[in-house]
Each structure stands twice: as structure tokens, then as C-alpha cells.
Coordinates of C-alpha atoms and ligand atoms in Angstrom, one line a residue:
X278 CA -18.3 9.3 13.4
X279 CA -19.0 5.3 14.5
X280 CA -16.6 2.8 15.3
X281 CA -17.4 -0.8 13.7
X282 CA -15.6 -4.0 14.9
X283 CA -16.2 -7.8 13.5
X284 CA -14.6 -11.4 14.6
X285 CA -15.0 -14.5 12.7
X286 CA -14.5 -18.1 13.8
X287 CA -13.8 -17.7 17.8
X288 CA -15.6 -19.7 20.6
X289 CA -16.8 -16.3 22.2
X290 CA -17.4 -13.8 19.1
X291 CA -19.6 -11.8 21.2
X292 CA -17.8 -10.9 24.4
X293 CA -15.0 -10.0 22.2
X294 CA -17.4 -7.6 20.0
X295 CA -18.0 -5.9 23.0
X296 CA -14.5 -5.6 24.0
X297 CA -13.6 -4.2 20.8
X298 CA -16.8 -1.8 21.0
X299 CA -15.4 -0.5 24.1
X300 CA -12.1 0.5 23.3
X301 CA -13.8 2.0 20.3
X302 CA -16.1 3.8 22.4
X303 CA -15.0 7.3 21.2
X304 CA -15.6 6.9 18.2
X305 CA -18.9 7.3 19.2
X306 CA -21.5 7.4 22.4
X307 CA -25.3 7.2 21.1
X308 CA -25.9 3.9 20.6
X309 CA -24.4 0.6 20.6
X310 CA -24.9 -3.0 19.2
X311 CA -23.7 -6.4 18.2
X312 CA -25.1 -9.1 15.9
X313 CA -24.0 -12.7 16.1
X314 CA -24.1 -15.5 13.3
X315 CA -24.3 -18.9 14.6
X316 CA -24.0 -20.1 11.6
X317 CA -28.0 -20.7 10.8
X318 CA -29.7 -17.6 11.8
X319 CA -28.2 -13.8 12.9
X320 CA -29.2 -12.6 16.6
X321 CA -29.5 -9.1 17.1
X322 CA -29.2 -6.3 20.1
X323 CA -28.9 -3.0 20.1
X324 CA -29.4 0.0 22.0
X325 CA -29.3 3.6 22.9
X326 CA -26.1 4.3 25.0
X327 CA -23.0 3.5 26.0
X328 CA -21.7 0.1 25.4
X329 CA -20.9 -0.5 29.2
X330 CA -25.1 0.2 29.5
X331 CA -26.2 -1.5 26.6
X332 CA -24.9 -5.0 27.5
X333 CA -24.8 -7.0 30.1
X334 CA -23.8 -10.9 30.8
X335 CA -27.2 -12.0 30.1
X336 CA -27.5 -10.1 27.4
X337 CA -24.1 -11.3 25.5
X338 CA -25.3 -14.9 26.1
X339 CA -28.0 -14.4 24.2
X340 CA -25.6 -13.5 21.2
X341 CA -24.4 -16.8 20.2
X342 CA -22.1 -18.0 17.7
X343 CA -18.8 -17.8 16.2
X344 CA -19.3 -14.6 14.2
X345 CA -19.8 -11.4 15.2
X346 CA -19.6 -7.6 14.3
X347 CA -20.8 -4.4 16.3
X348 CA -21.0 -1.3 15.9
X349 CA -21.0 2.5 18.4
X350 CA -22.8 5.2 16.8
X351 CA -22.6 8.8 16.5
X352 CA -24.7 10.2 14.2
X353 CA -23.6 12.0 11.2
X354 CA -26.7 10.7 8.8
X355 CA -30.7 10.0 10.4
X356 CA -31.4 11.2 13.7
X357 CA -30.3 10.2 16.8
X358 CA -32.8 7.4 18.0
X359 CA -33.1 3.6 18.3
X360 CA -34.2 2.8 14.9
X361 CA -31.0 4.2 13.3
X362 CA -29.0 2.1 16.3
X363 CA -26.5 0.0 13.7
X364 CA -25.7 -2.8 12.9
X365 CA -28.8 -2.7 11.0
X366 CA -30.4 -6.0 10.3
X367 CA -32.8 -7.4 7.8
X368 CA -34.4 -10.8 6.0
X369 CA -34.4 -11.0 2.5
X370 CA -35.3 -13.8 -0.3
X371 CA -31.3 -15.2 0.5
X372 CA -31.0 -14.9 4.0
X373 CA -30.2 -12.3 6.3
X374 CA -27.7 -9.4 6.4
X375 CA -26.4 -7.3 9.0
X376 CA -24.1 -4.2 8.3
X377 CA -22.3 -2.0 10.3
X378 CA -21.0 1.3 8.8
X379 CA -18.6 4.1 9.5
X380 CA -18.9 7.0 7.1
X381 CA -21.2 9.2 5.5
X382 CA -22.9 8.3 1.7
X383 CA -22.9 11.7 -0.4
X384 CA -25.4 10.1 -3.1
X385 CA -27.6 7.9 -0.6
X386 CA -31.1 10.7 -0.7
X387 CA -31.1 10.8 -4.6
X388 CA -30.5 6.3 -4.2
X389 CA -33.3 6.3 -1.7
X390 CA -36.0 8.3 -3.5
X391 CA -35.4 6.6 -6.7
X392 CA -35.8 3.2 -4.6
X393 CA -38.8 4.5 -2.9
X394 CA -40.3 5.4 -6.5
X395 CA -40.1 2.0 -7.3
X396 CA -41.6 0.6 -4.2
X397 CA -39.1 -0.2 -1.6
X398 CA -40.0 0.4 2.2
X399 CA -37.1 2.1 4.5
X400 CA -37.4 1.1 8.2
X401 CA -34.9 4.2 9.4
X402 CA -33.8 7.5 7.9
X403 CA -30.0 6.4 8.2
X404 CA -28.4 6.3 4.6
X405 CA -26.3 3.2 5.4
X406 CA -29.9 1.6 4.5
X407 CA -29.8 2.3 0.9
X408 CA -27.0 -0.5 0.8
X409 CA -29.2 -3.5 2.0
X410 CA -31.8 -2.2 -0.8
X411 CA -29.2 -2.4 -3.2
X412 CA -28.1 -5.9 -2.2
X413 CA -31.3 -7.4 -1.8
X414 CA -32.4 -6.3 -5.4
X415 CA -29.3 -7.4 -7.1
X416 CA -29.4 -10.0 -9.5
X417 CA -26.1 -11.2 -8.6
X418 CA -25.7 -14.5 -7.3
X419 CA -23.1 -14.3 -4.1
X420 CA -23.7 -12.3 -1.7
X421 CA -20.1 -10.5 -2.2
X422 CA -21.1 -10.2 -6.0
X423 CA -24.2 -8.5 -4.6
X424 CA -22.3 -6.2 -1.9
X425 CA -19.3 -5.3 -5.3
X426 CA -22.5 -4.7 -7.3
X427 CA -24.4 -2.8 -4.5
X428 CA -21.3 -0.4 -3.7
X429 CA -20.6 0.3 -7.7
X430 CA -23.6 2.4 -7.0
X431 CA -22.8 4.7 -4.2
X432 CA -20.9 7.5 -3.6
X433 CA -19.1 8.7 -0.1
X434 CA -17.1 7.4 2.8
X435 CA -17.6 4.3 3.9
X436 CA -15.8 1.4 5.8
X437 CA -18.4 -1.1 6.2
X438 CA -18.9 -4.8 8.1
X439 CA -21.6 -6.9 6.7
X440 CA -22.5 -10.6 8.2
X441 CA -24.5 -13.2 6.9
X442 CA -24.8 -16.3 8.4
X443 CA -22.0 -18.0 6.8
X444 CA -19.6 -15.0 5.9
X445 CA -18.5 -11.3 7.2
X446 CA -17.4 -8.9 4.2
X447 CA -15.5 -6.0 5.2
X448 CA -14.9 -3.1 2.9
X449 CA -13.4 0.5 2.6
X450 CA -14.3 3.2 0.0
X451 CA -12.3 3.7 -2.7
X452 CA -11.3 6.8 -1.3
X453 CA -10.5 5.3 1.7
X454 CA -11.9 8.2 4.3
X455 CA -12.3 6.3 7.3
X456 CA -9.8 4.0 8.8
X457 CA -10.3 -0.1 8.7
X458 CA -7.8 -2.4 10.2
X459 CA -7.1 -6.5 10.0
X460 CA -5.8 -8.2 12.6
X461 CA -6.0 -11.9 14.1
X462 CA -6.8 -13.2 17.9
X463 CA -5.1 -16.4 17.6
X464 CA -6.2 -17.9 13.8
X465 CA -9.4 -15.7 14.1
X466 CA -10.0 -12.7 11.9
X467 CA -10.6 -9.5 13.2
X468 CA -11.3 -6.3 12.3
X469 CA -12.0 -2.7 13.6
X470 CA -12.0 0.9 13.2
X471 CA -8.8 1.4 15.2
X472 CA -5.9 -0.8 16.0
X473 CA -7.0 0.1 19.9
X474 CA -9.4 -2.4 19.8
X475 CA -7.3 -5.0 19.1
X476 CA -5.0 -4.3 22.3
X477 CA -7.7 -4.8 24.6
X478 CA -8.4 -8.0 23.2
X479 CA -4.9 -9.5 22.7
X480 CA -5.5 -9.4 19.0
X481 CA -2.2 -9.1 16.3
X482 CA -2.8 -6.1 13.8
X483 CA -2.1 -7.6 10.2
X484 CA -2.2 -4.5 8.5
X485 CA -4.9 -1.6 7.3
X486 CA -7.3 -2.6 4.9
X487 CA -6.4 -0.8 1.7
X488 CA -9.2 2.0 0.2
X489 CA -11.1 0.4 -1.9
X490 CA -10.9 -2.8 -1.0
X491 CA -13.6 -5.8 0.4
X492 CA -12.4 -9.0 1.9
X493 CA -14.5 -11.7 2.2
X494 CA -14.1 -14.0 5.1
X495 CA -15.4 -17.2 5.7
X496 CA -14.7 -21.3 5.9
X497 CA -12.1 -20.5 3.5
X498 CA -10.1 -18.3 4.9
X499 CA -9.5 -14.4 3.7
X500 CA -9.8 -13.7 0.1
X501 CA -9.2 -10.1 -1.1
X502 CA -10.8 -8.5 -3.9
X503 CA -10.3 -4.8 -5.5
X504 CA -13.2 -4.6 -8.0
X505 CA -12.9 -0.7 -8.4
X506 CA -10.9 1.6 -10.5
X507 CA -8.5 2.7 -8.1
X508 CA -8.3 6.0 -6.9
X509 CA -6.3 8.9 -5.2
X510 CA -7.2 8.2 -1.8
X511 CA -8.4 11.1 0.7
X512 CA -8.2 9.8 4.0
X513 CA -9.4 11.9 6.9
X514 CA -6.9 14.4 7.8
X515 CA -9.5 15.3 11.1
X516 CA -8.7 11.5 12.2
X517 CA -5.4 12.4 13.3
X518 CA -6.2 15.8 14.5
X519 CA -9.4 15.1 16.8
X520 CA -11.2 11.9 16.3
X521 CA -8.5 8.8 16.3
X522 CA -7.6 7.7 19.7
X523 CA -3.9 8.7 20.0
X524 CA -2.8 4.7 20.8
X525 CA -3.9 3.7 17.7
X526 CA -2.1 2.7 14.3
X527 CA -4.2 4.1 11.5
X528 CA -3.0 5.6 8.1
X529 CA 0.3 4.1 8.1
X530 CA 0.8 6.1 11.5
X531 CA 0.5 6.2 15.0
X532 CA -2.0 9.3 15.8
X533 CA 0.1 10.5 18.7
X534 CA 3.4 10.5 17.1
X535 CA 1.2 12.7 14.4
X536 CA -0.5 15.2 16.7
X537 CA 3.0 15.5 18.8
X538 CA 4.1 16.4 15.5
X539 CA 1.3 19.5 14.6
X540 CA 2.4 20.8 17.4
X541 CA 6.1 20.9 17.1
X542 CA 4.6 22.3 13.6
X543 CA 2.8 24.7 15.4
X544 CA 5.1 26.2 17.6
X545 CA 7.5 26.7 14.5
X546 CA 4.6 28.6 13.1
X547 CA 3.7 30.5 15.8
X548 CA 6.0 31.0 19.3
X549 CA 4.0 32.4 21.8
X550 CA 6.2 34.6 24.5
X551 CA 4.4 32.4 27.5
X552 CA 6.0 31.1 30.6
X553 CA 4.0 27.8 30.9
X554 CA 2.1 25.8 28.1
X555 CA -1.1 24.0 29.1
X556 CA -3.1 21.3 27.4
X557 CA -6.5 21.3 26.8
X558 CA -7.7 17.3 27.8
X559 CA -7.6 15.4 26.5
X560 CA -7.6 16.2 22.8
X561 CA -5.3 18.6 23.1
X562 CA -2.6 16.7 25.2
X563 CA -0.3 15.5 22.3
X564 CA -0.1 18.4 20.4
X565 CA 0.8 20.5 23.2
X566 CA 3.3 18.1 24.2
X567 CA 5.2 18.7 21.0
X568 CA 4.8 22.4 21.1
X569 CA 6.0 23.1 24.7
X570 CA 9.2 20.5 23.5
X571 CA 9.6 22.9 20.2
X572 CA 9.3 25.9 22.3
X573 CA 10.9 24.9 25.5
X574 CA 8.4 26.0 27.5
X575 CA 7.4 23.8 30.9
X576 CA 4.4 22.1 30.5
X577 CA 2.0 22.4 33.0
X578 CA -1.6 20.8 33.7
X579 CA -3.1 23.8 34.2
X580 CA -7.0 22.4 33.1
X581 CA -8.0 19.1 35.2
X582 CA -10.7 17.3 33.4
X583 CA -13.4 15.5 35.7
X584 CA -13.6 12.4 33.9
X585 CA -16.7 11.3 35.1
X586 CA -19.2 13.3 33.5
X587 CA -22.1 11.8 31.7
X588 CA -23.7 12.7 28.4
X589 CA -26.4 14.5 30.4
X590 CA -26.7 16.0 33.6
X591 CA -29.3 18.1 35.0
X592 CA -28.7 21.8 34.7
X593 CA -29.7 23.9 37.7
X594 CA -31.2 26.9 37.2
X595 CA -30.5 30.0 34.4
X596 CA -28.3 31.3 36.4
X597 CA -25.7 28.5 36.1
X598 CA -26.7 27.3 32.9
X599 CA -24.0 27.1 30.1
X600 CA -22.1 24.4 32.3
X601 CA -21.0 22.7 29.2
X602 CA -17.1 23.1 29.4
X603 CA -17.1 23.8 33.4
X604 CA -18.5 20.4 34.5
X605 CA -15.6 19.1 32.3
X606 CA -12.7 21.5 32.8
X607 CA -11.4 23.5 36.0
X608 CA -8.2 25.5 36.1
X609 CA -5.7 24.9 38.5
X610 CA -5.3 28.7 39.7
X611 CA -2.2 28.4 41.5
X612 CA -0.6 27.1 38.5
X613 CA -1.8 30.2 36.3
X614 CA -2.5 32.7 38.4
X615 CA -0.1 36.3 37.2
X616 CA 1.2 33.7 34.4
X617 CA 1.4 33.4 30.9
X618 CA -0.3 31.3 29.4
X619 CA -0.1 29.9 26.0
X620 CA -3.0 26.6 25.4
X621 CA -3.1 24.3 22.6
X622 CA -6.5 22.6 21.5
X623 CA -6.9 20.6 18.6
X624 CA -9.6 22.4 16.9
X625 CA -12.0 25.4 17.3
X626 CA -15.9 24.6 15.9
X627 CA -18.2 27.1 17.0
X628 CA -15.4 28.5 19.0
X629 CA -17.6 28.6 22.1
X630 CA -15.4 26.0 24.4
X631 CA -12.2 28.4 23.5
X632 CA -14.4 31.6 24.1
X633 CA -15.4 29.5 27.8
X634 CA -12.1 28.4 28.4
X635 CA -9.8 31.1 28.1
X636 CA -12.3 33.2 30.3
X637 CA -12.1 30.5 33.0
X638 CA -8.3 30.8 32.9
X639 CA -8.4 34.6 32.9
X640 CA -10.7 34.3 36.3
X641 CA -8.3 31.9 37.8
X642 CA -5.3 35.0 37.5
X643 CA -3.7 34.4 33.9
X644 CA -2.5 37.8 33.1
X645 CA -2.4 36.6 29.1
X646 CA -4.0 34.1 27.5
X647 CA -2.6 32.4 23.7
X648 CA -4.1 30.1 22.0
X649 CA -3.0 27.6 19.9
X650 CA -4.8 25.3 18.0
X651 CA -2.6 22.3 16.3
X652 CA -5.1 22.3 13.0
X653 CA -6.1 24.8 10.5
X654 CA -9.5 27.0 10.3
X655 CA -12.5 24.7 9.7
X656 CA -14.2 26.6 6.8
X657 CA -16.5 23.8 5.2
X658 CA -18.6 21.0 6.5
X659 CA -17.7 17.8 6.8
X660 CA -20.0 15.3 3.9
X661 CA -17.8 12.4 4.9
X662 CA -18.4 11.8 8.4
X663 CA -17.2 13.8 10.7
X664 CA -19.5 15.8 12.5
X665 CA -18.6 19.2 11.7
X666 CA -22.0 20.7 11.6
X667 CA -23.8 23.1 8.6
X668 CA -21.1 25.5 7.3
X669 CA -23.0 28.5 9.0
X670 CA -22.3 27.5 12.7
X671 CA -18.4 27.2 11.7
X672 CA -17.3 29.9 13.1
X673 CA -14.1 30.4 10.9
X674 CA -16.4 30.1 7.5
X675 CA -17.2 33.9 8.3
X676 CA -14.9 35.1 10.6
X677 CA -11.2 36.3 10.4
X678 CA -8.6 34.8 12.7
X679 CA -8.5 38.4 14.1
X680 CA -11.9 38.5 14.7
X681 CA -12.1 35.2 16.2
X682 CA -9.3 35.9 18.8
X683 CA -11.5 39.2 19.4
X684 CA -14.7 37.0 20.3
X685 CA -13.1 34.5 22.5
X686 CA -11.0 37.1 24.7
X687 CA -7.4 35.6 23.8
X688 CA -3.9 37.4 23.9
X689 CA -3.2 36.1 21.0
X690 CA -4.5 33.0 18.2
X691 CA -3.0 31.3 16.0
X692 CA -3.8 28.1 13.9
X693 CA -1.5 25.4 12.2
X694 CA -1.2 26.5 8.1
X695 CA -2.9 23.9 5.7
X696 CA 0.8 23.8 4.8
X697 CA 2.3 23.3 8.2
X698 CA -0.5 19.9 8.2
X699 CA 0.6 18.7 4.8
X700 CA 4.3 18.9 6.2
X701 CA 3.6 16.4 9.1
X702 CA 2.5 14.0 6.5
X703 CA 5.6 14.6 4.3
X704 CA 5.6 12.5 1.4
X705 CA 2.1 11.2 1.9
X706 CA -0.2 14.7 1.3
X707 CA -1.9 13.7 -1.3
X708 CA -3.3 11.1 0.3
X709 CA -5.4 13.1 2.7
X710 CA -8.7 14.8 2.2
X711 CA -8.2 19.1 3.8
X712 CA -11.7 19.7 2.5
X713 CA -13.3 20.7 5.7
X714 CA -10.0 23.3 5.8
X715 CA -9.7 24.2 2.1
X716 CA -12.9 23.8 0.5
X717 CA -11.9 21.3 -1.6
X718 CA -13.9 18.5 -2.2
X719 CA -12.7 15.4 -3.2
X720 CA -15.7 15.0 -6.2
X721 CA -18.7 17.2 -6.9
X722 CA -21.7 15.9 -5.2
X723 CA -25.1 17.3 -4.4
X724 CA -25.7 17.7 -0.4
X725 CA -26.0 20.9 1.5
X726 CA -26.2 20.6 5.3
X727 CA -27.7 24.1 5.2
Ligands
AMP225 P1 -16.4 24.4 19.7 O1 -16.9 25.0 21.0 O2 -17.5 24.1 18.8 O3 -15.3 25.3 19.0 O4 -15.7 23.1 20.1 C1 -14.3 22.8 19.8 C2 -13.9 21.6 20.7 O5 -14.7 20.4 20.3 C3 -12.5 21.2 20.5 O6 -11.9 21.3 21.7 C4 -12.4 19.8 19.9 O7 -11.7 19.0 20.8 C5 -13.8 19.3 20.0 N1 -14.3 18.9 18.6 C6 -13.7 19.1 17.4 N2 -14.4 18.5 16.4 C7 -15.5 18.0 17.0 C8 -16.5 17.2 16.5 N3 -16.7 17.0 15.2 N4 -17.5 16.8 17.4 C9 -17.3 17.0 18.7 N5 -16.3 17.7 19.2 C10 -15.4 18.2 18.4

């Protein structure tokens, strides 16, 4: 869960990085940073936090040059502290390298210890570092030669921005897991995570770069290469349902046309005799949209999010602790109040922000509570990415819809079928990875979040 961004060949690379990190900021809110090529030496800066903390004016002028890529992290791989802050950035016998990754390697421990038998030094725990190993001790003689010959080796998702000084390589797993888009401000190249970073900066979206394939930009233009066998792709099927941001153009579609769609889907599946249908912000605002239309239910705001919270806030005493969802969400009781209510979120993890919210609604006077959720039963981790944490805190990889609806207090619960999902994609299905939903991993690999 990152969000990577690059620009090559524009008067203010920089300031635009940051742009395109902060429309990208979703995609993830730990830490934050930018390198710059001016075409002699890379400058660096990164940071824990959000991008609007992390730079400043004086900072960005420090970042000079005509190149630049950046990166927002979440981690999925290496803990959550400064020395796993991307783009990552070291020296070797050619030059320097900076990458920026979005994904999750599924072979990068068994890469890393065999690299560490032989003598190689790791400066974080992240497994995006195995890559820069691998480049530095190619023998290959260009650095995309080196980057083809590095990537032959690894296994997992990954869309990936490197910069040298002279060139920026970008590059999507043969697989194709996580999203990567091209685009152009002016005759400058960009490219991001998410088309919604190139609407903030004025930028024209070209089209998505395909799995398994590495551009190489530079002096020359854009070259594209496909040095892999191709594949049967598995794009993220959760990028639609939770992570995407609903303006943006990924996987041939726009995400909010698709999560209107689940829950048109949805209601199909699963009416619920409610008189009002409220979405769970913001998440679940698309999906509910398209099952109140479905069901002809009005749609009311019955949950107000406070947009303003932070990533921390100081929790009072015992007594009030578990603030979690209630410093985000209130219910609007004269909405709900002797009403009901049918909800529709986009996904139940642990199932303890359903369990909270449906009692906060109950307590504001809904006399029934259904919920909806516009994506199947999460069963299995996520390896590619997505945070979807070890397969024993999943609350649905143990427990039986019926028992779930038990433990969070709801009238009734119901989830989009695996079937219903593959519907909305019509014609595309096998293109998308289900595995966190059906188990079924794309390839056998060894890695256990346990
Ligand atoms: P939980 O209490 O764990 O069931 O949380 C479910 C809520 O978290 C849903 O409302 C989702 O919008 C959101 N969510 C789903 N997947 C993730 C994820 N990988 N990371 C953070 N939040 C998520």
C-alpha cells in the first residue's frame, strides 16, 4: 500500500513530485519522499509523515533538477520507521540509484539471506532493497539491462520507479498487481500510481502501463521493452473495492463507476427491507450509491465523518478509550432514529469498525440495523500488498457470516458473492487476482504472515 509518482525533463520536477504525492496521499500516510536528478548527482529527502509535513518551500528548493520521482508509504514489508522511508537511495561503482516501489516481493527473505551469505550489507529491513543488490552486482552493462536482469530474479507485486542521474525506468510486474499509469504535462513524461495525480497537476493520461512491462525514459524519448514471458495478469481486485481513489482511471476503469457497480451487484444479491440506506464515508459512498439506486431506497447521510482527524490523538482515560471509529464517525440521530437502516461498507477486516458502528447507530434510535458490505469475505492475507493483516486476525477466515452478524449486533449481513465481483468485471475476470477472497494464489510461494 504506497503510492509512487516520477517526472522527467520539466523546469520544476520537484514541486510537481509533491503534487502528485499529494493527490496520491491515500495510498499511503507514514512516510513521504522525493529524489531529484539534476542530471550529475541525485538529491534526496525523506520523512516520516504526511506529505503536507514532510516538505516545505525550502525544502523542495533544495531538490533540484529536471527529474524527479517520490514516493508515500504504508508499510506492508519492514517496519514502520525512517530507514524504510522510500525512495530509497544508494551509490554504487556506476552511479547512483534511487527506487521507489509499490507492491510486496513474495521471494525477497530467501534473495536477501542468500545475498547476506555472500557478503552484502542491507541498510533497512524493507524487501524493495534486495532490488538495488541485485542491480549493483549485475554484470550487465546498462543500467536498464541491469534493472531487466535484476527483476528476472524476483518474485511478487511490484510497480516500481527507479532514477539515475541521466534516466527514470518505470516498471510493472508481470502480473501486473498494482496499478501504473503514463501520462504527459506538456512534452514531459509522467507517471504515477493513479490517474488522480495527474489531474492535480494538469497532466494528460497516455494510458496504463501494461503488466510486465519497463519503460525507459531519457534524452531519447520513451522506449518500451517487454523482456518477460507474458503472463495471465492478476490485478488487484481490493484496488477497486477499498484502496484506489474513486476519481481515478486504473485497470481499464474508472473505480467509482466499478464500486457503484458492486453495489448495484449487491443489492441484487441481497435486498434488505430498509427504509433509508446510509454510506459508510467515505469508502463506502459509491457502492451505496448504486445499491440504494438498485433498491430504490432514499439515501441518506446518516454517518458524518469529521475530516480532520489525525493519525494520532491523545486518548483520555480507560474509560473512553476505544475512540477509534467515534472520533471519525457520528450518527445523525434524527435521521435514524425508529428507522431502518440498511449500511453498506466496502469491506469488514477484523470486523471491529462494523461491530462499533452499527452499535453507534442502534444508540442513536435505529430500530434495525443491515449491513452490507460491496466485497466478498476476506479469508486469506494479502502477500501482494495490501495490508490485510496475518490470516488469524481476519475475522471471516474462522467465522461464518452468521456468526459474524451475531458478533457485530446487525439485523441482518450480507456480503457481495466472489461471483457477483467477477460479474462487475464482465469479460475481464481473469484478469484479477480474488486470492485474499478465495484462497487462491496466483503462484506457490513460501511466506506466512503468521
Ligand atoms: P475492520 O474493523 O478491521 O473490519 O475494518 C474494516 C474497515 O477498514 C472497512 O471500513 C474498510 O473501509 C477499511 N479497510 C479495509 N481494508 C483495509 C486495509 N487493508 N487497511 C486499512 N483499512 C482497511
Amino acid at each position: 500500500m504506497c503510492g509512487i509518482f516520477g517526472i522527467y525533463d520539466h523546469t520544476e520536477a520537484s514541486n510537481h513530485a509533491y503534487l502528485g504525492l499529494y493527490a496520491l496521499q491515500h495510498r499511503g500516510q507514514e512516510s513521504a519522499g522525493i529524489v531529484s536528478s539534476d542530471g550529475k548527482q541525485l538529491h534526496h529527502y525523506r520523512q516520516m509523515g504526511l506529505v503536507s509535513e514532510v516538505f516545505s518551500r525550502d525544502i523542495l528548493k533544495k531538490l533540484p533538477g529536471r527529474n524527479a520521482i517520490g514516493h508515500v508509504r504504508y508499510s506492508t514489508a519492514g517496519s514502520s520507521e525512517l530507514k524504510n522511508a522510500q525512495p530509497f537511495m544508494v551509490d554504487y561503482a556506476n552511479g547512483m540509484i534511487s527506487i521507489a516501489h509499490n507492491g510486496n516481493l513474495t521471494n525477497a527473505f530467501l534473495i536477501r539471506s542468500e545475498l547476506e551469505s555472500r557478503g552484502s550489507i542491507f541498510q533497512s529491513n524493507m524487501d524493495t532493497e534486495v532490488i538495488v543488490h541485485l542491480i549493483a552486482r549485475s554484470k550487465e552493462k546498462t543500467f536498464l539491462e541491469r534493472t531487466i536482469h535484476a527483476l528476472r530474479q524476483v518474485e511478487g507485486a511490484y510497480s516500481l520507479l527507479f532514477l539515475t542521474e541521466k534516466e527514470m525506468v518505470a516498471a510493472r510486474d508481470p502480473l501486473g498487481f498494482r496499478p501504473l499509469v503514463l501520462g504527459s504535462l506538456k512534452d514531459a513524461p509522467v507517471v504515477a500510481s493513479e490517474t488522480c495525480a495527474f489531474d492535480l497537476i494538469g497532466a494528460k493520461f497516455i494510458r496504463e502501463i501494461e503488466p510486465g512491462e519497463i519503460l525507459l525514459i531519457n534524452g531519447k524519448g520513451i522506449k518500451s521493452f517487454k523482456p518477460f514471458p507474458r503472463k495471465q495478469p492478476h490485478q488487484c481486485i481490493f484496488e477497486f473495492i477499498y484502496f484506489a481513489r474513486p476519481d481515478s482511471f486504473i485497470f481499464n476503469h474508472n473505480v467509482y463507476e466499478m464500486r457503484k457497480s458492486f453495489g448495484v451487484q449487491l443489492s441484487k444479491e441481497s435486498p434488505a427491507g430498509a427504509d433509508i440506506a446510509v454510506p459508510i464515508p467515505d469508502s463506502g459512498f459509491p457502492a451505496t450509491l448504486g445499491y440504494a439506486a438498485q433498491s430504490d431506497l432514499p439515501l441518506e447521510l446518516g454517518m458524518i465523518r469529521n475530516h480532520y482527524v489525525g493519525r494520532t490523538f491523545i486518548e483520555p482515560e480507560q474509560r473512553i478509550r476505544h475512540f477509534g471509529v467515534k472520533i471519525k464517525l457520528n450518527p445523525v440521530r434524527e435521521l435514524l432514529k425508529g428507522r431502518k437502516v440498511v449500511i453498506v461498507d466496502d469491506s469488514i477486516v477484523r470486523a471491529t469498525t462494523s461491530r462499533k458502528i452499527v452499535k453507534m447507530l442502534r444508540n442513536a434510535g435505529a430500530r434495525e440495523v443491515h449491513v452490507r458490505i460491496s466485497s466478498p469475505p476476506i479469508t486469506g492475507s494479502c502477500f501482494f500488498g495490501i495490508d490485510t493483516p496475518k490470516k488469524s486476525e481476519l475475522i471471516a477466515s474462522s467465522h461464518q457470516v452468521s456468526e459474524i452478524r451475531k458478533f457485530i449486533h446487525a439485523t441482518s449481513l450480507s456480503y457481495l458473492s466472489i461471483e457477483g465481483l467477477k460479474k462487475c468485471v464482465k469479460g475481464e475476470e481473469e484478469n484479477f487476482c480474488y486470492a485474499c477472497f478465495s484462497g487462491d494464489y496466483p503462484y506457490p510461494f513460501q511466506m506466512e504472515l503468521e
